[in-house]
Tab-separated table of C-alpha atoms and ligand atoms in Angstrom:
chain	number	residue	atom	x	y	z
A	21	UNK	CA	-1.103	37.156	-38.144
A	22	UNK	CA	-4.558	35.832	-38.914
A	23	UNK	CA	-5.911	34.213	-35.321
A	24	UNK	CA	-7.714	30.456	-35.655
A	25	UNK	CA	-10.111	31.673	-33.585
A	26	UNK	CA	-11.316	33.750	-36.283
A	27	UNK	CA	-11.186	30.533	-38.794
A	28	UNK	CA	-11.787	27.949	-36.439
A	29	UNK	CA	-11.705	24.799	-39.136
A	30	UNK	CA	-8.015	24.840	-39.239
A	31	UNK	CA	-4.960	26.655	-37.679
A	32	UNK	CA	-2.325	26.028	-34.867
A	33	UNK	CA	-2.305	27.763	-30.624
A	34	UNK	CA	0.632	27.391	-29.923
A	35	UNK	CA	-0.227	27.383	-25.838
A	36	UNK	CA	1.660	28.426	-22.618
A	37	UNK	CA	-0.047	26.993	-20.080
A	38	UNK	CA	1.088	28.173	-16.965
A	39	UNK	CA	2.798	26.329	-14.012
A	40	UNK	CA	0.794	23.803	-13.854
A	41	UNK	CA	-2.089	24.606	-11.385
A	42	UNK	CA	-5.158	25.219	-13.672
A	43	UNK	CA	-6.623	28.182	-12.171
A	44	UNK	CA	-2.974	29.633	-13.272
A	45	UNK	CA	-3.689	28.954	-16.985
A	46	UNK	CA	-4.886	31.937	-18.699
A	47	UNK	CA	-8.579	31.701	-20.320
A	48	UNK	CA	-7.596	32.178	-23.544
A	49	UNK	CA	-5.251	29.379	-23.187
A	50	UNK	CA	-8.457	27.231	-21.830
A	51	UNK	CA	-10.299	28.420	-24.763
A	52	UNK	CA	-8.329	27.527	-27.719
A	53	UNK	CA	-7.292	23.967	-25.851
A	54	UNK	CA	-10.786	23.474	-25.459
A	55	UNK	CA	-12.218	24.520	-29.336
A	56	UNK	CA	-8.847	22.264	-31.010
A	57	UNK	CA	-9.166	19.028	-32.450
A	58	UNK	CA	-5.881	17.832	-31.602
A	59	UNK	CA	-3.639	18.652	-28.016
A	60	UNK	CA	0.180	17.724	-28.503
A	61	UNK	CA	2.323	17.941	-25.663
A	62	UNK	CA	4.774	15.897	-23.470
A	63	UNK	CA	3.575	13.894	-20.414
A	64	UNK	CA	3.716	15.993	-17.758
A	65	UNK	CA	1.655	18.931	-19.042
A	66	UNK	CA	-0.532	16.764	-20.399
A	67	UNK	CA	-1.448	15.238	-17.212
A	68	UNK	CA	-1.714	18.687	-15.808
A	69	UNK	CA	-4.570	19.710	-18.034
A	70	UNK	CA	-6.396	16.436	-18.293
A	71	UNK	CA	-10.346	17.805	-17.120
A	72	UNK	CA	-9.507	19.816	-20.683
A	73	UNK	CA	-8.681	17.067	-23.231
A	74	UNK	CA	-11.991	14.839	-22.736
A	75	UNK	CA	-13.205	14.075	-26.096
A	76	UNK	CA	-9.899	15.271	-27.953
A	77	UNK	CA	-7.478	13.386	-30.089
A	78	UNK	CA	-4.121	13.725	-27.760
A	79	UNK	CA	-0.493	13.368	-29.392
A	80	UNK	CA	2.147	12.625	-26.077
A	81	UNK	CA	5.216	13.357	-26.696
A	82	UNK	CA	8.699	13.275	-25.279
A	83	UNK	CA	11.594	15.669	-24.084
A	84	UNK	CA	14.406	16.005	-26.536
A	85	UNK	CA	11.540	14.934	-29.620
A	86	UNK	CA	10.613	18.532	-30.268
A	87	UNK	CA	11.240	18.601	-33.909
A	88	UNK	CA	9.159	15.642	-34.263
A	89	UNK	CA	6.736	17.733	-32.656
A	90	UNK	CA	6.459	20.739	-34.289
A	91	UNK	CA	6.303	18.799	-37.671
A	92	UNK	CA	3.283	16.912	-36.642
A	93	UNK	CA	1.250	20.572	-35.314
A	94	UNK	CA	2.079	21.639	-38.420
A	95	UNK	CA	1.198	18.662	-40.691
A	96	UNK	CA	-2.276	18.560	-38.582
A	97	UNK	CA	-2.857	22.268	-38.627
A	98	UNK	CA	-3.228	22.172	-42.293
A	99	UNK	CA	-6.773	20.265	-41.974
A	100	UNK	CA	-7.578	20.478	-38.237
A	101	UNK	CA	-7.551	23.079	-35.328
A	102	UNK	CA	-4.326	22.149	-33.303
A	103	UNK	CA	-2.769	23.382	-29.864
A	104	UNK	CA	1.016	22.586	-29.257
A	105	UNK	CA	1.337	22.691	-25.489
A	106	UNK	CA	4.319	23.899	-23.390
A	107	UNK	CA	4.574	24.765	-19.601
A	108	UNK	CA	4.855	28.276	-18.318
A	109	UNK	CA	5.269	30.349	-21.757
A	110	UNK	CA	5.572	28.332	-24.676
A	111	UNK	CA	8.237	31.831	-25.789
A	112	UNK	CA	10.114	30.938	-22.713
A	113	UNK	CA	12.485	27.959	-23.279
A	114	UNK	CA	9.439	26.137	-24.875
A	115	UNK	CA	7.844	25.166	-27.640
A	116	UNK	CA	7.006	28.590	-29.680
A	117	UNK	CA	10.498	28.814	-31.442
A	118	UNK	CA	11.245	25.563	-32.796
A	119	UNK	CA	7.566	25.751	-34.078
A	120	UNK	CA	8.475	28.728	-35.950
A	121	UNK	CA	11.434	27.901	-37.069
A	122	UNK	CA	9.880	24.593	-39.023
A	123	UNK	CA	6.887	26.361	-39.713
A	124	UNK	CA	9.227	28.675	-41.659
A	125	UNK	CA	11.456	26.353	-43.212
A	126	UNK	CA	8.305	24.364	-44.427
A	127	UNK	CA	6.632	27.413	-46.116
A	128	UNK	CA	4.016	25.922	-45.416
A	129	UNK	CA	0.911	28.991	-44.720
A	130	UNK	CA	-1.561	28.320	-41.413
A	131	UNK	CA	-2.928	30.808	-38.818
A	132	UNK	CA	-1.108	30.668	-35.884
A	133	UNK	CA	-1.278	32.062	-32.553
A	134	UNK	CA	0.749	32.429	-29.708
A	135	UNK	CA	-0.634	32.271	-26.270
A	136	UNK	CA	1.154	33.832	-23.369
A	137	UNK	CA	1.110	31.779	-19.990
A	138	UNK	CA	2.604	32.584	-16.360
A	139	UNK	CA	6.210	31.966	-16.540
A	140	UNK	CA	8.280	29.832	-13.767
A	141	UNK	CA	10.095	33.377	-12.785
A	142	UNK	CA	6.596	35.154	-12.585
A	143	UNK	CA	5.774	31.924	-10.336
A	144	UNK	CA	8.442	32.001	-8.310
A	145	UNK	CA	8.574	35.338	-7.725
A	146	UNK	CA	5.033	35.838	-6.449
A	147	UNK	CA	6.001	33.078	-3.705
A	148	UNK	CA	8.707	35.157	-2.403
A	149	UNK	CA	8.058	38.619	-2.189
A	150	UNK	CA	8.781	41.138	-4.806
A	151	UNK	CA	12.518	39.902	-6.109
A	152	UNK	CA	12.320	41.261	-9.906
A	153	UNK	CA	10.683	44.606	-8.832
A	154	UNK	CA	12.893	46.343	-11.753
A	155	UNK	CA	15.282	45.199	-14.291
A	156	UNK	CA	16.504	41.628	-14.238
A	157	UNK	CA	17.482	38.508	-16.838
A	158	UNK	CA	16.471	34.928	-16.888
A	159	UNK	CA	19.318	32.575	-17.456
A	160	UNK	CA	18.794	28.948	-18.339
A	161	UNK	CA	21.936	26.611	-17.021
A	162	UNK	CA	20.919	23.843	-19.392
A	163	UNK	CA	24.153	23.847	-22.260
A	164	UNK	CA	22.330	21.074	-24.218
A	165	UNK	CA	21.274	23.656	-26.954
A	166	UNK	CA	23.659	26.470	-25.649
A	167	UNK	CA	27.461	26.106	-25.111
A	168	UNK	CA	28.704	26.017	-21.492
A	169	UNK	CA	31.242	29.370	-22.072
A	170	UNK	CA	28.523	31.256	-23.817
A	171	UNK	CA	26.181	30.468	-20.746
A	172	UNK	CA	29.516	31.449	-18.555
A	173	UNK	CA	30.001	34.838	-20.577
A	174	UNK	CA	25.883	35.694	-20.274
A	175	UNK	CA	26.179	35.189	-16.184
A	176	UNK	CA	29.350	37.617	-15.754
A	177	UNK	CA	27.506	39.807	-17.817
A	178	UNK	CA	24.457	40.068	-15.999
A	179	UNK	CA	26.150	39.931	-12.347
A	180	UNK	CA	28.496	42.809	-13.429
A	181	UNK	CA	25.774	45.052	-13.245
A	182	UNK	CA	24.032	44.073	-10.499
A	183	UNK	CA	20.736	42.685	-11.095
A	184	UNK	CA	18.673	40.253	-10.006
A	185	UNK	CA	18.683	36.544	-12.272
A	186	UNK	CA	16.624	33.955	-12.473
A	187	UNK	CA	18.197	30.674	-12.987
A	188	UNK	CA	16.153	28.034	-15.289
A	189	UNK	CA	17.675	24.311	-15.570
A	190	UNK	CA	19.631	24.878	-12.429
A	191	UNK	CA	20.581	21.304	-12.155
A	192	UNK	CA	19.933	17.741	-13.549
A	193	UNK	CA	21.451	14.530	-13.346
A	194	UNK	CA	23.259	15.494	-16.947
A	195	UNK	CA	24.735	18.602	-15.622
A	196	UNK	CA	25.151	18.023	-11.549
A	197	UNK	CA	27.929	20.843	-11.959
A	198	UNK	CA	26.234	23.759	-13.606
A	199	UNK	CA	24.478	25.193	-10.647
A	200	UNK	CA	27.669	25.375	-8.532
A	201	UNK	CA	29.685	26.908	-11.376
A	202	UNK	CA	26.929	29.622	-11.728
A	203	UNK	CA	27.317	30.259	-8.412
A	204	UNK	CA	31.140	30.754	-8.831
A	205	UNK	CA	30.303	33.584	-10.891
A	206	UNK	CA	27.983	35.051	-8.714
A	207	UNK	CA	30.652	35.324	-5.965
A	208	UNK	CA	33.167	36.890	-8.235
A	209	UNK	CA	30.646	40.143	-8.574
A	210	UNK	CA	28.396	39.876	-4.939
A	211	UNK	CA	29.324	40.206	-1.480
A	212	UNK	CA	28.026	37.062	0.702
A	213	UNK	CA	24.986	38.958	1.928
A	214	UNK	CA	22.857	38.982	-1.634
A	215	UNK	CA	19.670	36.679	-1.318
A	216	UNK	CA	19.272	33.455	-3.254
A	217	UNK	CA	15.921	31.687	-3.315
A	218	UNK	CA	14.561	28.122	-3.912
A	219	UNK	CA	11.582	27.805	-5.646
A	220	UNK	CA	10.168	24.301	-6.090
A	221	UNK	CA	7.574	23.336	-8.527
A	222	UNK	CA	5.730	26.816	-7.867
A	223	UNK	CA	1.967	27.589	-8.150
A	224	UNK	CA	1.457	23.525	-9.150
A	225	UNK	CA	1.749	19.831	-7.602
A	226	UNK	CA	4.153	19.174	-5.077
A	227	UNK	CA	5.385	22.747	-4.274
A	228	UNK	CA	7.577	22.969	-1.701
A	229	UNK	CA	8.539	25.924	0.963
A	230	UNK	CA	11.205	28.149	-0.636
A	231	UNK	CA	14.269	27.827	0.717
A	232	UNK	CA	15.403	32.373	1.363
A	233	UNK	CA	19.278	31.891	2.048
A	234	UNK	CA	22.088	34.102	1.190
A	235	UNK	CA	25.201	33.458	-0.788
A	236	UNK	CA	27.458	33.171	1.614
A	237	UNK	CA	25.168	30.169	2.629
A	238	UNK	CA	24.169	28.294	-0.296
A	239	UNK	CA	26.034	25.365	0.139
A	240	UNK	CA	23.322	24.318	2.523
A	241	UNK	CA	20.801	24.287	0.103
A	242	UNK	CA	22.561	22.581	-2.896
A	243	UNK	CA	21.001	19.273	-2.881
A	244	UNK	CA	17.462	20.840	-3.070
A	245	UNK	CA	18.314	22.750	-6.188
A	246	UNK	CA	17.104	20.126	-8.981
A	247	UNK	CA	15.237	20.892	-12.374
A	248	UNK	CA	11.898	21.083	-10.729
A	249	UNK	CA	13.164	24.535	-8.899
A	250	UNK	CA	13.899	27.936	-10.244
A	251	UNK	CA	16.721	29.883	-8.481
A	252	UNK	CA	16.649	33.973	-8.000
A	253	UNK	CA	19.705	35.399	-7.102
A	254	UNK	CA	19.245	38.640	-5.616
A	255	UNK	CA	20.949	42.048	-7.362
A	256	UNK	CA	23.113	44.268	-5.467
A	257	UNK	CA	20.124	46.095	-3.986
A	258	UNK	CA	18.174	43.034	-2.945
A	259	UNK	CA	17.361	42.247	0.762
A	260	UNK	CA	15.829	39.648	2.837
A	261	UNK	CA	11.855	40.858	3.654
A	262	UNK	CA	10.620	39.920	6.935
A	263	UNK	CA	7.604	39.825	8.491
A	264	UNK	CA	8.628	40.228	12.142
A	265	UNK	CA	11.357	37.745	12.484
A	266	UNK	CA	10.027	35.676	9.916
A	267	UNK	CA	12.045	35.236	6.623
A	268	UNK	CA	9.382	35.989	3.897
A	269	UNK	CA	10.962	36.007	0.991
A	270	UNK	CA	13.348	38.827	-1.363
A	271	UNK	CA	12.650	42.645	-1.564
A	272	UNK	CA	14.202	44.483	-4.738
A	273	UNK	CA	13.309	48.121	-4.314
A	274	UNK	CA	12.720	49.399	-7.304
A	275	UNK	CA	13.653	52.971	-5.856
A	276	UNK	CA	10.717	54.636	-4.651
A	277	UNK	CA	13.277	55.742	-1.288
A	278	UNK	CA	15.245	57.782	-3.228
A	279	UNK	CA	12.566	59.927	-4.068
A	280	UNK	CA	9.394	59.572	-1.287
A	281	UNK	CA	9.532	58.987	2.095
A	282	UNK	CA	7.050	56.174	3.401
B	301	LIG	N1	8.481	27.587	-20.616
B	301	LIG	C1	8.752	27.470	-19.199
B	301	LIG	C2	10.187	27.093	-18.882
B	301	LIG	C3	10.610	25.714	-19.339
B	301	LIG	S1	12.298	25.368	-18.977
B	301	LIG	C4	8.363	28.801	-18.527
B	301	LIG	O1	7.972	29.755	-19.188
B	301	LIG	O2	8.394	28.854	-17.301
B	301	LIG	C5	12.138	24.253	-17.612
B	301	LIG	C6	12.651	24.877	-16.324
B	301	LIG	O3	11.718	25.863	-15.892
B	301	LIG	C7	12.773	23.923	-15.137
B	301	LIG	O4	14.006	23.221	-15.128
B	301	LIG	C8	12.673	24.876	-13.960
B	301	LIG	O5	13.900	25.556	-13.757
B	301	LIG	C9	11.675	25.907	-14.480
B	301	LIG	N2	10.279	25.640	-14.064
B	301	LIG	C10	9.239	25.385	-14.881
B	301	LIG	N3	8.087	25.298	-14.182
B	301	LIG	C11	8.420	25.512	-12.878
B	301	LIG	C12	7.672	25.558	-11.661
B	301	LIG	N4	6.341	25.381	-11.663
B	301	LIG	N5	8.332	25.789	-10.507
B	301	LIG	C13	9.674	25.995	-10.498
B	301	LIG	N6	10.420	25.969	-11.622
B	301	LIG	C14	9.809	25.722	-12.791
């Protein structure tokens, strides 16, 4: 896939940038915002890489218009150097698909690139510890492209053997009920000890403390659980770390005690 960097009058980034602090934006992803013609993106990342867009023709769009979107990228990438913006990684729940998926159904030919960003489970993670040390799976709880039993049939799946998930869309005002149903399955594979963690708008404005609880104890902590946070649930190995008798965060070994001693 030819880069736009290496034909810089015309082509299409499509951009991860991070979660939302800018020193957690790649520089790649800095470069290409900062060499396009045109930034798309909705609101809120917009806002969060405004010192970047001075000087820049700047397409806001909203949630649930990403068709719309991807159509106009395209349209503009055909005479102009364009970067489609999405939080986190744009191949993570964001914005690289649908592009894609248009781009193919247009037939239309433009160099595209895709540029990786720090995802909301590599965020979240690093303020808690080390809970996705080995394997794990990302789950997203929102069934507005995805039907509710298929997202039921992916959690059993992944809690039947035991490893550690990260839960995207836990909870919004459209689906209050998700987040407590995925928590139902949980219990029918974990013991109340596994650790659950909070993670509010990590690594960018308004992060909060995570919340370290366990599941036999999560009904304290429902109301905090919105669609700013991202949830880890603990596997079957993972423990509560502390730092004396401070709660720190989640420890997965990955299974360096089987085989050293340390
Ligand atoms: N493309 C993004 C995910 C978008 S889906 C990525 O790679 O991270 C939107 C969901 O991601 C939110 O509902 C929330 O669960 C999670 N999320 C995104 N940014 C976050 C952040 N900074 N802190 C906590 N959760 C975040």
């Amino acid at each position: 896939m030819p880069s736009p960097a290496e034909r810089p009058s015309n082509g299409l980034w499509i951009v991860g940038i991070g979660p939302g602090r800018n020193e957690y934006m790649t520089g790649r992803a800095a470069d290409v915002i900062s060499r396009s013609e045109y930034v798309i993106g909705n609101d809120s990342y917009l806002d969060s890489i405004r010192p970047l867009l001075e000087g820049k023709q700047v397409i806001r769009s909203s949630m649930g218009k990403e068709i719309e979107r991807a159509k106009k990228a395209i349209e503009l990438a055909q005479s102009h150097t364009v970067s489609i913006v999405s939080g986190g990684d744009a191949g993570v729940y964001g914005m690289a698909g649908i592009v894609l998926e248009v781009l193919e159904h247009s037939k239309e030919k433009i160099p595209v690139e895709i540029v990786p960003g720090v995802t909301a489970a590599n965020a979240a993670a690093s303020l808690i510890g080390s809970p996705l040390s080995g394997d794990f799976a990302v789950i997203s709880l929102s069934d507005l492209l995805t039907p509710l039993e298929v997202i039921e049939r992916r959690l059993d799946a992944v809690f039947s053997v035991g490893i550690p998930v990260v839960i995207y869309n836990p909870r919004s005002h459209g689906r209050p009920h998700n987040f407590a149903l995925a928590i139902e399955h949980a219990r029918k594979f974990y013991p109340p000890t596994v650790p659950v963690a909070v993670v509010k708008n990590a690594l960018r404005e308004g992060q909060a403390d995570p919340l370290i609880v366990t599941l036999g104890e999560i009904e304290h902590i429902m109301e905090d659980v919105d669609m700013h946070t991202t949830v880890i649930i603990g596997g079957s190995e993972s423990r509560i770390w502390r730092m004396g008798n401070d709660v720190k965060g989640i420890i997965t070994p990955r299974g360096y005690h089987r085989k050293y001693v340390y």
